[in-house]
Short mmCIF file of C-alpha atoms in Angstrom, two decimals:
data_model
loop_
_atom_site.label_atom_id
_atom_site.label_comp_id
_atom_site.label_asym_id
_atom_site.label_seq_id
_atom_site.Cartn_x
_atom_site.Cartn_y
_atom_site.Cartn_z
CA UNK Z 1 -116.46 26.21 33.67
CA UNK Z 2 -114.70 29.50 34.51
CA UNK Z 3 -116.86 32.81 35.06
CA UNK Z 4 -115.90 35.87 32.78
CA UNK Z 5 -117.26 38.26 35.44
CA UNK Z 6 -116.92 42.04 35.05
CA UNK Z 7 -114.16 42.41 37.76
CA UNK Z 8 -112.32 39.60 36.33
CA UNK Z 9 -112.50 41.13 32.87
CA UNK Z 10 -111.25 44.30 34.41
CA UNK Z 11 -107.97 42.56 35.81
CA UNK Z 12 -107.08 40.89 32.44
CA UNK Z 13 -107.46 43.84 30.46
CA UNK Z 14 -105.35 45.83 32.96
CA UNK Z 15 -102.54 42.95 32.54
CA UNK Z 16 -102.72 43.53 29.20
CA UNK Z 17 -102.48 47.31 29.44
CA UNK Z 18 -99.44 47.43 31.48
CA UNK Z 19 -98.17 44.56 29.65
CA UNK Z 20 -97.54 42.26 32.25
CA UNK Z 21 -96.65 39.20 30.58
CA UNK Z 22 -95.64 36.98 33.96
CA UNK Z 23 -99.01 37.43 35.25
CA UNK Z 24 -101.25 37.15 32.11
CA UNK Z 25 -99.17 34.15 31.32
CA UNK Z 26 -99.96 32.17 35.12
CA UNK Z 27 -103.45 33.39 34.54
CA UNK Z 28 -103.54 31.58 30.82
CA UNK Z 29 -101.85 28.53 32.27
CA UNK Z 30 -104.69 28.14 34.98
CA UNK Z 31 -107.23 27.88 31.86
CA UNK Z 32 -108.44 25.19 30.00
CA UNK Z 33 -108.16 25.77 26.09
CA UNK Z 34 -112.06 26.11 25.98
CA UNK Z 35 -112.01 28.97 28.59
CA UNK Z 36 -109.28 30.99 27.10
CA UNK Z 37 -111.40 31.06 23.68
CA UNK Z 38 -114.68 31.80 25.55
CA UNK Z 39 -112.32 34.90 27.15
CA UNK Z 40 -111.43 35.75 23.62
CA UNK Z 41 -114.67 36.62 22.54
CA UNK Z 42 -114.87 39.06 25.84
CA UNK Z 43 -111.88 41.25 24.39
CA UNK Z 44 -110.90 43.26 21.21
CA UNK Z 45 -108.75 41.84 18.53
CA UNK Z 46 -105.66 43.37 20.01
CA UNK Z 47 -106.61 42.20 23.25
CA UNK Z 48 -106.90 38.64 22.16
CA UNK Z 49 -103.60 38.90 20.06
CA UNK Z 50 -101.51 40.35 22.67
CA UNK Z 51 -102.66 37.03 25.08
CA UNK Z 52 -102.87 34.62 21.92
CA UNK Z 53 -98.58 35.46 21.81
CA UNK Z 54 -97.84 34.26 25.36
CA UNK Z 55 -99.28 31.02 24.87
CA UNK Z 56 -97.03 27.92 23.98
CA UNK Z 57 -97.28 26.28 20.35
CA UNK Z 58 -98.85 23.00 21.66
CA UNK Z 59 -101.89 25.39 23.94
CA UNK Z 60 -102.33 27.62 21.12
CA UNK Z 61 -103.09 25.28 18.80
CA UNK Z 62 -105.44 23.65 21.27
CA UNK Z 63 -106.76 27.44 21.55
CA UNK Z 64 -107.05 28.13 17.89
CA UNK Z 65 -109.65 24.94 17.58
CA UNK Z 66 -111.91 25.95 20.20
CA UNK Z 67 -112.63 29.30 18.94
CA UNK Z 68 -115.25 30.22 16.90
CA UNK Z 69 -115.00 30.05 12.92
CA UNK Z 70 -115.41 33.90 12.82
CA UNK Z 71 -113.40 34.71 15.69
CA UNK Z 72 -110.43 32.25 14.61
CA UNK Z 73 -110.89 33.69 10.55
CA UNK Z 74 -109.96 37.05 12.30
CA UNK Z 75 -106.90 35.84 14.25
CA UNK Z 76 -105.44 33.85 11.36
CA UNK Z 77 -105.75 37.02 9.37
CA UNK Z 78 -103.09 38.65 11.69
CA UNK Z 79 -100.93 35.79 11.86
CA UNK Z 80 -97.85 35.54 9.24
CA UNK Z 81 -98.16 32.33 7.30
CA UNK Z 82 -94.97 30.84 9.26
CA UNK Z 83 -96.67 31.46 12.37
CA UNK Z 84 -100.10 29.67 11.28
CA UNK Z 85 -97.87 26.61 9.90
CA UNK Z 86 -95.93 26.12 13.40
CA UNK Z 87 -99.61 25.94 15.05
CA UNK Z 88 -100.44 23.18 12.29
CA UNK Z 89 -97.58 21.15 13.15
CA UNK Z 90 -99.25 20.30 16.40
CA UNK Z 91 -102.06 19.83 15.31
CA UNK Z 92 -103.92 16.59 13.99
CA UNK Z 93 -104.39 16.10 10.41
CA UNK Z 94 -108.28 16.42 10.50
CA UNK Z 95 -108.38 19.67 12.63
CA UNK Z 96 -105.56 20.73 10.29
CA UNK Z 97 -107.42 20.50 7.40
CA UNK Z 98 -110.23 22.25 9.24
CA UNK Z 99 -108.01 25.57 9.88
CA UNK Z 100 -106.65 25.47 6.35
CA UNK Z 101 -110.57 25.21 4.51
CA UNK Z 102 -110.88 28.92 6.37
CA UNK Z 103 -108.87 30.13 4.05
CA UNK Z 104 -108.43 30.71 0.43
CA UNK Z 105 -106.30 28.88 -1.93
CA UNK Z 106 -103.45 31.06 -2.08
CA UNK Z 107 -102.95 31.52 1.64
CA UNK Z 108 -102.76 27.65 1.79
CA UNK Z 109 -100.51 27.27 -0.40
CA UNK Z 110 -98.14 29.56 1.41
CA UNK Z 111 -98.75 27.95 5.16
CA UNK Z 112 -98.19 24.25 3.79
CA UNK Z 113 -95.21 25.43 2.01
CA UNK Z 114 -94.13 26.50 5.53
CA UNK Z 115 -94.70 22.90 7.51
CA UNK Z 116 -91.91 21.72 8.78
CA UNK Z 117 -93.12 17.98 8.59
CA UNK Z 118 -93.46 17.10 4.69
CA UNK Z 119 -95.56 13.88 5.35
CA UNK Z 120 -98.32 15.81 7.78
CA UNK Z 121 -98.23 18.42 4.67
CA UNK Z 122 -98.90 15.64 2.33
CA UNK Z 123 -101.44 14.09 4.29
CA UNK Z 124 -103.28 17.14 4.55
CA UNK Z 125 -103.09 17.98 1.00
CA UNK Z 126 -104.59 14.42 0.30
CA UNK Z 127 -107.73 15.25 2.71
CA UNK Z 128 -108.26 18.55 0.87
CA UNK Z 129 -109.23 16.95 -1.68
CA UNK Z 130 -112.01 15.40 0.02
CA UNK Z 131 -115.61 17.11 0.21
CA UNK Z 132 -115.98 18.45 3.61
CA UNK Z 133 -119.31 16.80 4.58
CA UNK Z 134 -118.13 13.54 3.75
CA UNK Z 135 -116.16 10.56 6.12
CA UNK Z 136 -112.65 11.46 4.28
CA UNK Z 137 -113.50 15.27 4.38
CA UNK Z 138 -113.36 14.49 8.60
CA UNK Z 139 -111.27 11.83 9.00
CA UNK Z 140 -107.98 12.26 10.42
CA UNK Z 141 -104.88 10.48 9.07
CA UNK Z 142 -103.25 9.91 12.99
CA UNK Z 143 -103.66 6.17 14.24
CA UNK Z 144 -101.81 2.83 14.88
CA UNK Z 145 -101.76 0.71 12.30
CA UNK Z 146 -100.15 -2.79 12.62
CA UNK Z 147 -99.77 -5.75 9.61
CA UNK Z 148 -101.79 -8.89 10.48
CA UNK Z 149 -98.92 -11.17 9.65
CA UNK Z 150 -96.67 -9.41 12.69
CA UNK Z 151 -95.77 -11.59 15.76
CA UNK Z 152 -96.67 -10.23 18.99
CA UNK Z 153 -93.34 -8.49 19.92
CA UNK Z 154 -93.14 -6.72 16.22
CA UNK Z 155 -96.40 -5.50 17.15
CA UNK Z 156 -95.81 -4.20 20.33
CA UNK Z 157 -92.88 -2.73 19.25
CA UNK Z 158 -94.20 -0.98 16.84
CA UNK Z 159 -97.37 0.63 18.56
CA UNK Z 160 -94.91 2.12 20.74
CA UNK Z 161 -93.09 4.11 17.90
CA UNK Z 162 -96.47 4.81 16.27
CA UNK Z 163 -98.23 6.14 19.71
CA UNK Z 164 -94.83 8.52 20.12
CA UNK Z 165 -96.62 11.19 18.25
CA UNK Z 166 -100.31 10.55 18.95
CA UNK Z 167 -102.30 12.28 22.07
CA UNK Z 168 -105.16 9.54 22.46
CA UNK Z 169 -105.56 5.95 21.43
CA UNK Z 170 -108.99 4.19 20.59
CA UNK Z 171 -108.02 1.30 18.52
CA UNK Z 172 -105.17 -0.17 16.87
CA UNK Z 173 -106.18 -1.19 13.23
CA UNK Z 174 -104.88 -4.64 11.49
CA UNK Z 175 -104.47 -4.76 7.60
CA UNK Z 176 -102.50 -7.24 5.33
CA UNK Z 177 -99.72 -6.41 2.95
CA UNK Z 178 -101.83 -4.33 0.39
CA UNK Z 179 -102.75 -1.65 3.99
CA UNK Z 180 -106.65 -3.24 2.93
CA UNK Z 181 -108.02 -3.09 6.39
CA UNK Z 182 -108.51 -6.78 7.96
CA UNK Z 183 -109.59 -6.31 11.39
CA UNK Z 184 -108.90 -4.67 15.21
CA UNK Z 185 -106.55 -5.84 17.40
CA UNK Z 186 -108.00 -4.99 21.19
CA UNK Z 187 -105.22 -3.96 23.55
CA UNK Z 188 -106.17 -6.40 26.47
CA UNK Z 189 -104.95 -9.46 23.95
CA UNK Z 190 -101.08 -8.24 24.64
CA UNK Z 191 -101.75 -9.55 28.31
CA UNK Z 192 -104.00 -12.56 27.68
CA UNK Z 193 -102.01 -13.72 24.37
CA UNK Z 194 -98.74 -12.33 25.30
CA UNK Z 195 -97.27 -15.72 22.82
CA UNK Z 196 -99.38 -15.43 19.70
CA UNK Z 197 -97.56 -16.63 16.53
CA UNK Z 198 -99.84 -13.91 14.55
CA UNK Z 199 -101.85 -10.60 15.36
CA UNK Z 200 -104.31 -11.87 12.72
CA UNK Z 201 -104.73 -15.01 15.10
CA UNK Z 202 -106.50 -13.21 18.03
CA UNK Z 203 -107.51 -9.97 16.12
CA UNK Z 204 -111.19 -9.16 15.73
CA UNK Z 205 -112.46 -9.56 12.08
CA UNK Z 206 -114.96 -7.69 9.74
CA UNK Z 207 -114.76 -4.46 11.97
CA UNK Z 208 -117.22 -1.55 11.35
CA UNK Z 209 -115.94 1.04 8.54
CA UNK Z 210 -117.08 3.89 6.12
CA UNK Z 211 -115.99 4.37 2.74
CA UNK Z 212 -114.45 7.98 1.88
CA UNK Z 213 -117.47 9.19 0.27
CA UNK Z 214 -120.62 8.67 2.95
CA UNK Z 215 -122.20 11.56 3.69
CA UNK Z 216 -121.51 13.10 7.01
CA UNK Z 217 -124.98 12.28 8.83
CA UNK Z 218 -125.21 8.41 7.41
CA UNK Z 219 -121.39 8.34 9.52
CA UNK Z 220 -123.25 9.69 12.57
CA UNK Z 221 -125.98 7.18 12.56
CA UNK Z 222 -123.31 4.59 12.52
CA UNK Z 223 -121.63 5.78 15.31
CA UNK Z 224 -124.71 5.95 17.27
CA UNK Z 225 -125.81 2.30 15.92
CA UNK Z 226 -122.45 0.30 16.73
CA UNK Z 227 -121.48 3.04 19.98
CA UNK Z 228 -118.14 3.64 18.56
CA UNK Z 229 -115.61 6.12 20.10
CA UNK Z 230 -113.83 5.75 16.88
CA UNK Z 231 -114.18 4.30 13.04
CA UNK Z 232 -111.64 3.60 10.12
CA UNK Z 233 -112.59 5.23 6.64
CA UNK Z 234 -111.58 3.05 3.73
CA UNK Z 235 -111.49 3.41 0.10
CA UNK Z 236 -113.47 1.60 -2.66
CA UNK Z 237 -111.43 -1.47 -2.31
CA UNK Z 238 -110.80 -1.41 0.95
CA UNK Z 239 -108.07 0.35 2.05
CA UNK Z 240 -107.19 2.17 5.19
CA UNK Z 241 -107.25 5.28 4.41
CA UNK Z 242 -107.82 7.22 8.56
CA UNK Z 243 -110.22 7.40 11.22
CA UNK Z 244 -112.99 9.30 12.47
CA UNK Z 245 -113.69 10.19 16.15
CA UNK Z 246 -116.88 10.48 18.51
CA UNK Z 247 -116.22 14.43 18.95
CA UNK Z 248 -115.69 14.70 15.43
CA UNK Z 249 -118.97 13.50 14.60
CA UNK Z 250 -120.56 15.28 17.32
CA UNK Z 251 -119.29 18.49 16.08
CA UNK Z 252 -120.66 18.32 12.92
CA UNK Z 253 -124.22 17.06 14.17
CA UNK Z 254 -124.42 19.83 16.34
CA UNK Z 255 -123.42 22.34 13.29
CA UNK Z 256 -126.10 20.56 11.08
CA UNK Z 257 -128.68 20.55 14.27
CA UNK Z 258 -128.26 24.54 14.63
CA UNK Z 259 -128.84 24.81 10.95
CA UNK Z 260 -131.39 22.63 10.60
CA UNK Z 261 -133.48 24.64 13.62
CA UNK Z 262 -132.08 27.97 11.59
CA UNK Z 263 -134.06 26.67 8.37
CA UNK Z 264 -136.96 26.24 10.20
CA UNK Z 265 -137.08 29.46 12.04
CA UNK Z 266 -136.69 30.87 8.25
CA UNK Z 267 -133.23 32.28 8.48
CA UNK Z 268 -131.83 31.73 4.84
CA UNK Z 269 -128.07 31.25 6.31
CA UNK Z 270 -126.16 30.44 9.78
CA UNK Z 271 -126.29 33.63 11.62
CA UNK Z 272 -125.12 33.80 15.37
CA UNK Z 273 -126.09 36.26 17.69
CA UNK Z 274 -122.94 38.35 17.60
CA UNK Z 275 -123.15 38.55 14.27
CA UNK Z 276 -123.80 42.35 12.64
CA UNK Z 277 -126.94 43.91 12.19
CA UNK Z 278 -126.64 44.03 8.47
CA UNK Z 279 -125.66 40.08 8.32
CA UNK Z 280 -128.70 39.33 10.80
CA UNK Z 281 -131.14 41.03 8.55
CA UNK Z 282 -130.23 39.74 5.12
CA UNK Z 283 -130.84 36.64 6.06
CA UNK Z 284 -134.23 37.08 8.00
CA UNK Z 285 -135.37 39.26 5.20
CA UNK Z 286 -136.12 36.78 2.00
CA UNK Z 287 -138.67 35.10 4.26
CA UNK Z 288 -140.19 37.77 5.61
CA UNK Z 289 -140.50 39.31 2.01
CA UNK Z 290 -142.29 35.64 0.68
CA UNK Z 291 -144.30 36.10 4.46
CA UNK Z 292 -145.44 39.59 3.13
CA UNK Z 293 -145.72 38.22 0.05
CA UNK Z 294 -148.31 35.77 1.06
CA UNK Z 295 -150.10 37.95 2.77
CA UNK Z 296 -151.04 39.80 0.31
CA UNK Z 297 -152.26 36.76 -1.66
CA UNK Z 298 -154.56 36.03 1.28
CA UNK Z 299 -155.65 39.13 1.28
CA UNK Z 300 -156.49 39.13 -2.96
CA UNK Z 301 -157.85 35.65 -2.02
CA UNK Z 302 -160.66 37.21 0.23
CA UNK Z 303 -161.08 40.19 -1.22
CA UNK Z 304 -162.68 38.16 -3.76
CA UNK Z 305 -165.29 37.19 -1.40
CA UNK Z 306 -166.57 40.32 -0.48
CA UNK Z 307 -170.17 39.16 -1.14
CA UNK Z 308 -169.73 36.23 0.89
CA UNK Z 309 -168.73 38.30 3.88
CA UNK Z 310 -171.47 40.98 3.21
CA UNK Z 311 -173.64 38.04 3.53
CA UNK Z 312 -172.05 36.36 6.16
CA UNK Z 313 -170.15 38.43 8.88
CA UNK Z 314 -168.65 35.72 11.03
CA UNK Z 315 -167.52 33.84 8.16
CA UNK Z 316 -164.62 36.67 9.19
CA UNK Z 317 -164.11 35.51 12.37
CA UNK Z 318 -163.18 31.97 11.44
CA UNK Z 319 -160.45 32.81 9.11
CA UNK Z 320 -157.62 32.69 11.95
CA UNK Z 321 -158.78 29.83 12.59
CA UNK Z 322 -158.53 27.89 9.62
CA UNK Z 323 -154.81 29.51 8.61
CA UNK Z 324 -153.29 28.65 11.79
CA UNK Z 325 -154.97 24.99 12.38
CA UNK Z 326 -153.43 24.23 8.80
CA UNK Z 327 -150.22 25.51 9.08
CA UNK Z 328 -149.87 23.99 13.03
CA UNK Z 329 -150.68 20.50 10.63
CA UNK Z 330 -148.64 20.88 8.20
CA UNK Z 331 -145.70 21.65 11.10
CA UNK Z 332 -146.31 18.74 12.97
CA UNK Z 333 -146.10 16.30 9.57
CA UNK Z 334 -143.26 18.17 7.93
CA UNK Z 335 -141.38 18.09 11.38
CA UNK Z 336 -142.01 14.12 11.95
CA UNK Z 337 -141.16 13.05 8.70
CA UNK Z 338 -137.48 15.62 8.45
CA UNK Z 339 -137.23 13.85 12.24
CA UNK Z 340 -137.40 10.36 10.46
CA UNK Z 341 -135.10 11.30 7.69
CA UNK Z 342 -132.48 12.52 9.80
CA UNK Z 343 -132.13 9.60 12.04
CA UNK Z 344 -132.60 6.76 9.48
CA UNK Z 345 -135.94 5.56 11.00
CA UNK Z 346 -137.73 6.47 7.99
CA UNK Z 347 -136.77 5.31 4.28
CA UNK Z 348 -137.21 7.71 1.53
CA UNK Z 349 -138.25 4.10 -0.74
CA UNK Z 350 -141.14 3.99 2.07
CA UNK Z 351 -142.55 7.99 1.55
CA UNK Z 352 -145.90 6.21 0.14
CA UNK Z 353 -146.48 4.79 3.51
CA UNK Z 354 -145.65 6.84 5.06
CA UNK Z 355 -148.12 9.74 3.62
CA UNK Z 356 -150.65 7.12 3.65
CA UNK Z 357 -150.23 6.79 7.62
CA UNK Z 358 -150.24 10.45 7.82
CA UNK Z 359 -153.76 10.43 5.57
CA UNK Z 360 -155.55 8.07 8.88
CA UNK Z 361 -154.01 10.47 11.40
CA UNK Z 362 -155.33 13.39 9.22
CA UNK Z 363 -158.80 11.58 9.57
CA UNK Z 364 -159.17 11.30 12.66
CA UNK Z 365 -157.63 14.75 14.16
CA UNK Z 366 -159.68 16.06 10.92
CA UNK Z 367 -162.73 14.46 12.52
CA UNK Z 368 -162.16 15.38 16.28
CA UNK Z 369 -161.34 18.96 15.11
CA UNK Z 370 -164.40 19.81 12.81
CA UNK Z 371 -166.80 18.07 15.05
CA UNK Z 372 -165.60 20.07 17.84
CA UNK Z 373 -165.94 23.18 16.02
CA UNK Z 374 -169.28 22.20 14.83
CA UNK Z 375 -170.46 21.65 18.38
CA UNK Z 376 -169.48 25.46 19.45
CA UNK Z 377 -171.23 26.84 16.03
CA UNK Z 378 -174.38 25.21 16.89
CA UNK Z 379 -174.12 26.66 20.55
CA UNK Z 380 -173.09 29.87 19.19
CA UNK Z 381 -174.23 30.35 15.80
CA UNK Z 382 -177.11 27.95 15.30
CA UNK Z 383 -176.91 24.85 13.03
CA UNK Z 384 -178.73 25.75 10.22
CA UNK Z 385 -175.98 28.38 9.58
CA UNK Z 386 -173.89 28.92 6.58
CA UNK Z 387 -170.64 29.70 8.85
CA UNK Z 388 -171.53 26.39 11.36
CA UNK Z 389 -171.39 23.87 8.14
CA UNK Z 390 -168.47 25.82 6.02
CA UNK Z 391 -166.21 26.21 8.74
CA UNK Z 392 -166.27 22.55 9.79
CA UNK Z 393 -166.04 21.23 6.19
CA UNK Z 394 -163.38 23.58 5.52
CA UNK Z 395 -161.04 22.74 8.57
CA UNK Z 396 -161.87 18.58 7.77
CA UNK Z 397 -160.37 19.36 4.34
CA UNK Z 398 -157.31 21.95 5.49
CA UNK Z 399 -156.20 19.79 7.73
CA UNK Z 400 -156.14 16.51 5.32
CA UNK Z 401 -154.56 18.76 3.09
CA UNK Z 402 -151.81 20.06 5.26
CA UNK Z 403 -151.16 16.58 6.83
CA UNK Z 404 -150.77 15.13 2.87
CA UNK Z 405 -149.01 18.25 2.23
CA UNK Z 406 -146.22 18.20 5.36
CA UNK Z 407 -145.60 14.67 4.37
CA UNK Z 408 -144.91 15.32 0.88
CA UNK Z 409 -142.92 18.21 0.99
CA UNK Z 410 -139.80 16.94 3.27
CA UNK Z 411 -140.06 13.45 1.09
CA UNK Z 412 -139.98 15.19 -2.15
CA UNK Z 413 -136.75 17.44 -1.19
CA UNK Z 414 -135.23 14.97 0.69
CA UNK Z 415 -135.08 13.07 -3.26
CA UNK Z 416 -133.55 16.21 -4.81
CA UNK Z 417 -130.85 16.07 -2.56
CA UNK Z 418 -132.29 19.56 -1.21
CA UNK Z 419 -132.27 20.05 3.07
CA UNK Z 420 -136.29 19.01 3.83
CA UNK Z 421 -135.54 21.04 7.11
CA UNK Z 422 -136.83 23.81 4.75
CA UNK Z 423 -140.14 21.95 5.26
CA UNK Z 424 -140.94 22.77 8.84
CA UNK Z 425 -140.49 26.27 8.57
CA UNK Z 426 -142.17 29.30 7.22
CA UNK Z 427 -142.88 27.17 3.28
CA UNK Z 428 -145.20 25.40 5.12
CA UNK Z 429 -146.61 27.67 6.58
CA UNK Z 430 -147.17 30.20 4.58
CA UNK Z 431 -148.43 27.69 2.03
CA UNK Z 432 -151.40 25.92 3.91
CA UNK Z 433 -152.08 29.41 5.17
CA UNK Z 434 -152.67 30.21 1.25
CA UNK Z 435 -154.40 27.08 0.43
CA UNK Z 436 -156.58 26.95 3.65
CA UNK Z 437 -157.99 30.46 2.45
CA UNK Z 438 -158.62 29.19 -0.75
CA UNK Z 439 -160.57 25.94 0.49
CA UNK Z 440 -162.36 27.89 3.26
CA UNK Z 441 -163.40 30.66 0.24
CA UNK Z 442 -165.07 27.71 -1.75
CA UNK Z 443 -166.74 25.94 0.61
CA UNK Z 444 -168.65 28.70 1.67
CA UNK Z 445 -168.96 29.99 -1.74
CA UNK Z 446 -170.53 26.79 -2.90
CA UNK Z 447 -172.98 26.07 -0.16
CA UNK Z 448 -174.23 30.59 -0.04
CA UNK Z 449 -174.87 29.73 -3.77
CA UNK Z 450 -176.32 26.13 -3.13
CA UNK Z 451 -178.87 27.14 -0.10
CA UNK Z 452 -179.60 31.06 -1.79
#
């Protein structure tokens, strides 16, 4: 991993100052694609620009994919159409289609109309029409592809023409004559069946595939199930239709990962650290409003219970107590079942067992809890007290509550098709927070007006 220290900084920016292309360009081919866009988003614009121009087609491309979505929006917006197209070209289809989504309809129109290669154009075309967080909206249209009927020299024959245009190779997919996808034909049976009459004699059948339309993060789990570097996407009847790959996938769980933790730090959008003030604080503010918001419900809440406090002082002092053991609960449910959901352990058709499990581990950290408590009121307070009794009832009930409660939630959006990372962050807890106060208020309501 190359260092972007200050004194290195220094010397590229003076190359690009005095415009000295032979050394800037020795420096760029010393890089790895990955460095050069890390050193991108050390420079201005022009900076970037002026280096972006000395690269070849087949390392700028490579360049343009491992910059940022922001930073790569900006450079495309410089580029002429023709330009953007000849960086396509060497591209694969899936990280074509990528490039192109950046950018609105009329500017894609334009750059395809410029690609030089009508069938790649075509292709990518076809996998715009896909939805982005689905298997077709990733797959990529580049693989070898042989008939099941071919003899072993046909074959070999053509996967050599095929792998002409293709940087890596994971597996070499069989189908019959109507391209439906039959089975994989492993490499290492050109040496030990060098004679076979037919691929589809020695080919491995029923191979692991995803249909078009599976969501994004059901392909993941499959990859991680079957420990595939690489898996064909068919159509409703079966077709071949591309492939996805490992780093693909990866990619996109990492996106969903970052925005996932984003939800649950209560940020309403993806916001990176770069990012502008203004674009940082529109979308910390909503929660922070419904934060302030619930505040001032707690407060209304309690200021209903003035008597109770006049009568009771260090019912006051408890009140921390009970807001933050209910909203650590509800956390620590919310976050196990969105943890289950996302990696297939847990079936939404199972969320009443689920909350019923979470109901016995209420109980007993319910149990532990209050008694606990209980035992430091008596030491402290006496055990005839008001506070000693309310405060342990109270925190039994907030924290079967908030257990039932973080189960539900994450269940109950996960149905509506809505993220339930929403459920592990501020919702939560600004809700139990809420509700605690309200059960804490009664409680202690109903036993000052039970023992007066």
């Amino acid at each position: 991993m190359k260092e972007y220290t200050p004194e290195y900084l220094k010397s590229i920016r003076e190359m690009i100052q005095t415009h000295d292309e032979v050394g800037a360009r020795a420096e760029l081919a010393s890089l790895h694609p990955a460095d050069i866009a890390e050193l991108y988003q050390n420079l201005d614009l022009d900076e970037a620009e002026f280096l972006y121009n000395l690269l070849d087609e087949d390392k700028a491309a490579d360049v343009l994919m491992e910059l940022d979505e922001d930073d790569r929006l900006k450079l495309l917006s410089h580029m002429p159409a023709e330009e953007i197209a000849k960086q396509i070209d060497h591209l694969d289809t899936d990280d074509a289609v990528d490039i192109i989504q950046q950018l609105d309809e009329e500017d894609r129109d334009e750059i395809l109309s410029h690609i030089d290669d009508i069938e790649q154009a075509g292709d990518i075309i076809d996998l715009l029409k896909y939805d982005e967080d689905t298997a077709g909206g990733l797959m990529g249209t580049e693989m070898i592809v042989v008939n099941e009927n071919w003899s072993m020299p046909e074959c070999i024959r053509q996967m050599r023409l095929q792998a002409e245009d293709m940087d890596e190779i994971y597996y070499v997919y069989v189908v019959d004559n109507d391209y439906k996808l039959r089975g994989v034909f492993p490499l290492k049976k050109m040496i030990t069946h060098p004679s076979v009459s037919k691929i589809k004699h020695v080919m491995e059948v029923d191979p692991v595939s995803v249909k078009a339309d599976m969501p994004i993060d059901e392909v993941a789990l499959d990859f991680e199930k079957y420990d595939l570097v690489a898996m064909p996407v068919v159509d409703s009847i079966g077709r071949l239709l591309g492939r996805i790959t490992v780093d693909d996938v990866m990619d996109q769980v990492r996106e969903s990962s970052e925005r996932d933790y984003q939800l649950a730090s209560g940020l309403s959008s993806d916001i990176e650290s770069d990012d502008s003030m203004f674009k940082q604080t529109r979308s910390r503010l909503p929660w922070l409003l419904i934060g302030m918001l619930g505040g001032i419900g707690n407060s209304l809440i309690l200021g209903n219970f003035e008597t109770g406090f006049a009568t009771n002082p260090a019912m006051a002092l408890f009140i921390p107590l009970i807001g933050g053991t209910g909203g650590n609960v509800g956390i620590q449910s919310s976050a196990i079942v969105v943890q289950g959901l996302a990696n297939g352990s847990l079936d939404i058709k199972a969320s009443s067992r689920q909350i019923l499990k979470e109901v016995g581990v209420g109980l007993i950290n319910a149990l532990i809890i209050s008694l606990l408590v209980f035992v430091y009121n008596c030491c402290t307070l006496g055990a005839k007290q008001v506070t000693t009794i309310a405060v342990s009832l109270s925190l039994f009930a907030v924290v079967i509550f908030a257990s039932i409660f973080g189960t539900f939630v994450p269940l109950t959006l996960e149905r509506f098709k809505v993220d339930p990372a929403l459920a592990t962050g501020p919702f939560i807890s600004i809700t139990n927070d809420i509700i605690g106060m309200v059960i804490y208020m009664s409680i202690s309501s109903a036993l000052i007006s039970a023992l007066s």
